[in-house]
Structure formats: structure tokens, C-alpha cells
CSV table of C-alpha atoms and ligand atoms in Angstrom, one decimal:
chain,number,residue,atom,x,y,z
R,103,UNK,CA,95.6,85.0,125.1
R,104,UNK,CA,94.8,88.7,125.1
R,105,UNK,CA,91.2,89.8,124.6
R,106,UNK,CA,90.2,91.5,121.4
R,107,UNK,CA,87.0,93.5,120.9
R,108,UNK,CA,86.3,94.5,117.3
R,109,UNK,CA,84.1,97.5,116.6
R,110,UNK,CA,83.2,98.1,113.0
R,111,UNK,CA,80.8,100.4,111.4
R,112,UNK,CA,80.3,103.3,109.0
R,113,UNK,CA,81.9,106.8,109.3
R,114,UNK,CA,80.5,109.0,112.1
R,115,UNK,CA,78.7,106.3,114.0
R,116,UNK,CA,80.6,107.4,117.1
R,117,UNK,CA,83.0,104.4,117.0
R,118,UNK,CA,86.1,106.2,118.1
R,119,UNK,CA,84.7,108.3,121.0
R,120,UNK,CA,82.6,105.4,122.3
R,121,UNK,CA,85.3,102.8,121.8
R,122,UNK,CA,87.9,105.0,123.5
R,123,UNK,CA,85.7,105.5,126.6
R,124,UNK,CA,85.0,101.7,126.8
R,125,UNK,CA,88.7,100.9,126.5
R,126,UNK,CA,89.5,103.4,129.3
R,127,UNK,CA,87.0,101.7,131.6
R,128,UNK,CA,88.3,98.3,130.8
R,129,UNK,CA,92.0,99.4,130.8
R,130,UNK,CA,92.4,98.1,127.3
R,131,UNK,CA,94.3,99.7,124.5
R,132,UNK,CA,92.1,101.5,122.0
R,133,UNK,CA,93.3,101.2,118.4
R,134,UNK,CA,91.8,103.6,115.8
R,135,UNK,CA,92.7,101.8,112.6
R,136,UNK,CA,91.2,104.5,110.4
R,137,UNK,CA,94.2,106.7,111.4
R,138,UNK,CA,96.5,104.3,109.6
R,139,UNK,CA,94.6,104.7,106.3
R,140,UNK,CA,94.4,108.4,106.9
R,141,UNK,CA,98.2,108.6,107.3
R,142,UNK,CA,98.7,106.8,104.0
R,143,UNK,CA,96.2,109.1,102.4
R,144,UNK,CA,98.0,112.1,103.7
R,145,UNK,CA,101.3,110.7,102.3
R,146,UNK,CA,99.6,110.4,98.9
R,147,UNK,CA,98.2,113.9,99.1
R,148,UNK,CA,101.6,115.4,100.0
R,149,UNK,CA,103.2,113.6,97.1
R,150,UNK,CA,100.3,114.4,94.6
R,151,UNK,CA,99.6,110.8,94.1
R,152,UNK,CA,96.1,109.8,93.1
R,153,UNK,CA,94.7,107.5,95.8
R,154,UNK,CA,93.9,104.5,93.4
R,155,UNK,CA,95.5,101.2,92.7
R,156,UNK,CA,98.7,102.1,90.8
R,157,UNK,CA,102.5,101.6,90.7
R,158,UNK,CA,102.8,105.1,92.2
R,159,UNK,CA,100.9,104.0,95.4
R,160,UNK,CA,103.0,100.8,95.6
R,161,UNK,CA,106.1,102.9,95.3
R,162,UNK,CA,104.9,105.2,98.0
R,163,UNK,CA,104.2,102.3,100.3
R,164,UNK,CA,107.8,101.1,99.9
R,165,UNK,CA,109.1,104.5,101.0
R,166,UNK,CA,107.0,105.4,104.0
R,167,UNK,CA,106.8,104.1,107.5
R,168,UNK,CA,103.5,104.2,109.4
R,169,UNK,CA,103.5,103.4,113.1
R,170,UNK,CA,101.1,103.7,116.0
R,171,UNK,CA,102.4,104.6,119.5
R,172,UNK,CA,100.6,104.6,122.8
R,173,UNK,CA,101.4,106.8,125.8
R,174,UNK,CA,101.0,105.8,129.4
R,175,UNK,CA,97.3,106.6,129.2
R,176,UNK,CA,97.0,104.3,126.3
R,177,UNK,CA,96.3,107.2,124.0
R,178,UNK,CA,97.2,106.6,120.3
R,179,UNK,CA,99.5,108.7,118.2
R,180,UNK,CA,100.0,108.0,114.5
R,181,UNK,CA,103.4,108.5,113.0
R,182,UNK,CA,104.3,109.0,109.3
R,183,UNK,CA,108.0,108.6,108.9
R,184,UNK,CA,108.4,109.5,112.5
R,185,UNK,CA,106.3,112.7,112.3
R,186,UNK,CA,103.2,112.9,114.5
R,187,UNK,CA,100.4,113.4,112.0
R,188,UNK,CA,97.5,112.7,114.4
R,189,UNK,CA,96.0,116.2,113.9
R,190,UNK,CA,96.7,116.6,110.2
R,191,UNK,CA,94.7,113.6,109.2
R,192,UNK,CA,91.3,114.9,110.5
R,193,UNK,CA,90.3,117.1,107.6
R,194,UNK,CA,87.4,116.3,105.2
R,195,UNK,CA,89.9,116.0,102.4
R,196,UNK,CA,91.9,113.5,104.4
R,197,UNK,CA,88.8,111.5,105.2
R,198,UNK,CA,87.8,111.2,101.5
R,199,UNK,CA,91.4,110.4,100.5
R,200,UNK,CA,91.6,107.7,103.2
R,201,UNK,CA,88.4,106.1,102.1
R,202,UNK,CA,89.6,106.0,98.5
R,203,UNK,CA,93.1,104.7,99.2
R,204,UNK,CA,91.7,102.1,101.6
R,205,UNK,CA,90.2,100.3,98.6
R,206,UNK,CA,93.7,99.7,97.2
R,207,UNK,CA,94.7,96.0,98.0
R,208,UNK,CA,98.4,96.7,98.6
R,209,UNK,CA,97.5,99.4,101.1
R,210,UNK,CA,95.3,96.9,103.1
R,211,UNK,CA,98.0,94.3,102.9
R,212,UNK,CA,100.6,96.8,104.1
R,213,UNK,CA,98.6,97.5,107.2
R,214,UNK,CA,97.5,94.0,108.0
R,215,UNK,CA,100.4,92.7,110.2
R,216,UNK,CA,100.7,96.0,112.0
R,217,UNK,CA,97.1,95.8,113.2
R,218,UNK,CA,97.4,92.1,114.1
R,219,UNK,CA,100.6,92.5,116.0
R,220,UNK,CA,99.1,95.1,118.3
R,221,UNK,CA,96.3,92.7,119.2
R,222,UNK,CA,98.7,89.8,119.7
R,223,UNK,CA,100.4,91.5,122.6
R,224,UNK,CA,97.6,93.6,124.2
R,225,UNK,CA,94.0,93.5,125.3
R,226,UNK,CA,92.4,95.8,122.6
R,227,UNK,CA,89.3,97.5,121.5
R,228,UNK,CA,90.0,98.0,117.8
R,229,UNK,CA,87.8,100.0,115.6
R,230,UNK,CA,87.6,100.1,111.8
R,231,UNK,CA,85.6,98.6,108.9
R,232,UNK,CA,87.0,95.1,108.6
R,233,UNK,CA,88.3,94.2,112.1
R,234,UNK,CA,85.7,91.5,112.9
R,235,UNK,CA,85.7,90.2,109.3
R,236,UNK,CA,89.3,90.3,108.2
R,237,UNK,CA,91.9,91.6,110.7
R,238,UNK,CA,90.7,89.8,113.9
R,239,UNK,CA,88.3,87.1,112.8
R,240,UNK,CA,88.8,85.4,116.2
R,241,UNK,CA,88.0,88.4,118.3
R,242,UNK,CA,86.0,87.4,121.4
R,243,UNK,CA,83.5,90.3,120.9
R,244,UNK,CA,82.4,91.8,117.6
R,245,UNK,CA,80.2,94.8,117.5
R,246,UNK,CA,78.8,96.5,114.4
R,247,UNK,CA,78.0,100.1,115.5
R,248,UNK,CA,75.8,102.2,113.3
R,249,UNK,CA,73.4,105.2,113.2
R,250,UNK,CA,71.3,106.8,110.5
R,251,UNK,CA,73.3,108.8,107.9
R,252,UNK,CA,71.4,112.0,108.9
R,253,UNK,CA,72.4,111.5,112.6
R,254,UNK,CA,76.0,110.7,111.7
R,255,UNK,CA,76.2,113.7,109.5
R,256,UNK,CA,74.7,115.9,112.2
R,257,UNK,CA,77.4,114.7,114.7
R,258,UNK,CA,80.2,115.1,112.3
R,259,UNK,CA,79.0,118.6,111.3
R,260,UNK,CA,78.9,119.7,114.9
R,261,UNK,CA,82.4,118.4,115.5
R,262,UNK,CA,83.8,120.2,112.4
R,263,UNK,CA,82.0,123.5,113.3
R,264,UNK,CA,83.4,123.3,116.8
R,265,UNK,CA,86.9,123.0,115.3
R,266,UNK,CA,86.2,126.1,113.3
R,267,UNK,CA,85.8,124.4,109.9
R,268,UNK,CA,83.6,126.1,107.3
R,269,UNK,CA,81.3,123.4,106.2
R,270,UNK,CA,77.6,123.0,105.5
R,271,UNK,CA,75.4,120.2,106.9
R,272,UNK,CA,74.5,119.2,103.4
R,273,UNK,CA,78.2,118.8,102.3
R,274,UNK,CA,78.9,116.7,105.4
R,275,UNK,CA,75.8,114.5,104.7
R,276,UNK,CA,76.9,114.1,101.0
R,277,UNK,CA,80.4,113.0,102.3
R,278,UNK,CA,78.9,110.5,104.7
R,279,UNK,CA,76.7,109.0,102.0
R,280,UNK,CA,79.6,108.9,99.5
R,281,UNK,CA,82.0,107.4,102.0
R,282,UNK,CA,79.4,104.7,103.1
R,283,UNK,CA,79.1,103.7,99.5
R,284,UNK,CA,82.8,103.6,98.8
R,285,UNK,CA,83.6,101.7,102.0
R,286,UNK,CA,80.9,99.1,101.6
R,287,UNK,CA,81.2,98.6,97.8
R,288,UNK,CA,84.9,98.1,97.4
R,289,UNK,CA,86.0,94.6,96.3
R,290,UNK,CA,88.5,94.0,99.1
R,291,UNK,CA,87.4,93.9,102.8
R,292,UNK,CA,84.2,95.9,102.3
R,293,UNK,CA,82.4,97.3,105.3
R,294,UNK,CA,79.9,94.8,106.4
R,295,UNK,CA,78.8,93.2,109.7
R,296,UNK,CA,80.7,90.0,110.7
R,297,UNK,CA,78.3,87.1,110.9
R,298,UNK,CA,78.8,86.8,114.6
R,299,UNK,CA,78.7,90.5,115.4
R,300,UNK,CA,76.1,92.3,117.6
R,301,UNK,CA,74.4,95.2,115.9
R,302,UNK,CA,74.2,98.4,118.0
R,303,UNK,CA,72.3,101.3,116.5
R,304,UNK,CA,73.1,104.6,118.3
R,305,UNK,CA,70.7,106.9,116.4
R,306,UNK,CA,68.5,107.3,119.4
R,307,UNK,CA,71.2,106.9,122.0
R,308,UNK,CA,73.4,109.7,123.6
R,309,UNK,CA,77.0,109.1,124.3
R,310,UNK,CA,76.7,107.7,127.9
R,311,UNK,CA,73.9,105.4,126.7
R,312,UNK,CA,76.0,104.1,123.8
R,313,UNK,CA,79.0,103.4,126.1
R,314,UNK,CA,76.7,101.5,128.6
R,315,UNK,CA,75.2,99.5,125.8
R,316,UNK,CA,78.6,98.5,124.4
R,317,UNK,CA,80.0,97.7,127.9
R,318,UNK,CA,76.9,95.5,128.5
R,319,UNK,CA,77.4,93.6,125.2
R,320,UNK,CA,81.1,93.1,126.1
R,321,UNK,CA,80.2,91.9,129.6
R,322,UNK,CA,77.7,89.4,128.2
R,323,UNK,CA,80.1,88.0,125.7
R,324,UNK,CA,83.2,87.6,127.9
U,657,DC,O1,87.4,105.4,110.7
U,657,DC,P1,87.8,106.6,109.8
U,657,DC,O2,86.7,107.5,109.4
U,657,DC,O3,89.0,107.3,110.4
U,657,DC,O4,88.4,105.8,108.5
U,657,DC,C1,88.9,106.6,107.4
U,657,DC,C2,88.8,105.7,106.2
U,657,DC,O5,89.7,104.6,106.2
U,657,DC,C3,87.4,105.1,106.0
U,657,DC,O6,86.6,105.8,105.1
U,657,DC,C4,87.7,103.7,105.4
U,657,DC,C5,89.1,103.4,105.8
U,657,DC,N1,89.2,102.3,106.8
U,657,DC,C6,89.2,101.0,106.3
U,657,DC,O7,89.0,100.8,105.1
U,657,DC,N2,89.4,100.0,107.2
U,657,DC,C7,89.5,100.3,108.5
U,657,DC,N3,89.7,99.3,109.3
U,657,DC,C8,89.5,101.6,109.0
U,657,DC,C9,89.3,102.6,108.1
């Protein structure tokens, strides 16, 4: 049976960069499940559809195809109707839309099998909000990765500024707090640590320390 490592946690905890580095060292596939919700959010934005439970969103789901592909370096690309949208889904607006549309039950149902089937055939590190609780409840290792909202906002702000975005730290902090609330208060698959997860707080850890910590948790569990 392939090995599954679930890493859940709030926005900006460093899940994707840390999980990607760990996957590389273990030669596992790294799956960023947030990209799937972002791609559906982008489809809604493009079609001027409000990202809430509605017949319009259900109709949209019946018309789109969301896929993940992995190159020889195990790097992920997200495709929306065959178009590589990996870059387009990284704006603050796309983040907020993804968070809102991810609360729609039919959206979560739509993405369930896709996520499970990747883990069925590969050793994976999969990151998201409900991987350890809903998608892969039998994952051999479950980690809940977090950091203080201020630290997460600082990291996200630096990332956005580096990309040339015009944002203020306070706006980013507001977004982080709002997204935490939305992601952890929705009715279906809310963000919460799985009972058997290991909590890792990266507020005081730099990138290398975070990677080492996660790798040592994995080693201990496997
Ligand atoms: O990880 P991310 O910031 O790219 O995720 C974008 C949004 O998608 C996030 O605010 C909540 C949602 N999401 C989710 O509900 N479940 C997941 N497994 C991954 C992301």
C-alpha cells in the first residue's frame, strides 16, 4: 500500500513550501489540494458566478474539468479544461474565492475522488485543510501545521511584494484572519486537526528547521 502523509493547517503556515521540500527528499509526490479549489474558484470568477451553494455552481461543475498533472520532477500543474492555470490562481482574489467556494458541498464532493485516486497509486504528501480528517483518514502520518496569524501574514505579505503585488501588511493580515474563520467555521469538512495528528507550530522556526521537524515526525511515525 502506498504511503500517505497528510499535512493540514491554515493559510500561510508554510504548508506548500515545506511539504514540497519534504516530498522531494522522500521522492514522494507532493499534492497541493488548495490548487483544486482555486481552479474552481477561478472558473466561477471567469463566469461571474457567486462562489456560494447554488444551481449555478452545480451547473459550472458539470461543465468544467479540473485535473492535476505531475512532471518528471513530481511538480504539480493544475489544469482547468486543459488550460494550465497554475499561475493565475495565486492572486488574493483567487484565494478568497477559493476559500468561499470550498464551503460548497458539491464542490468538495466533486474533488473527493480525484484526491483519493492520486493517493491510491502514489506515495504522497498531500496538503490541504481536510486531508487527515476526510480525504485520507487512514494516512500513516498526519501533521497539523500552523503558525501565528501575524507570522503567517508577514510571510504571505513578503511573498506578494516579491511578486510585485501592491498590498499592505494589514490587508494581508485581515485576509488571513478572514480565511481562517471561513475555513474553520464551514459546516462541511472544516479546518481542524485530526485526532491522531501531530501539531507543528512554525512561528519560531525558519524554513530549514520546519522541514527538519516535519521529516523527523515522518521518520518517527513510519
Ligand atoms: O491551501 P490554499 O490556500 O491554496 O487553499 C485555498 C482555499 O481552498 C482555502 O482557503 C480553503 C480551500 N481548501 C479546502 O477547503 N480544502 C483543502 N483541502 C484545500 C484548500
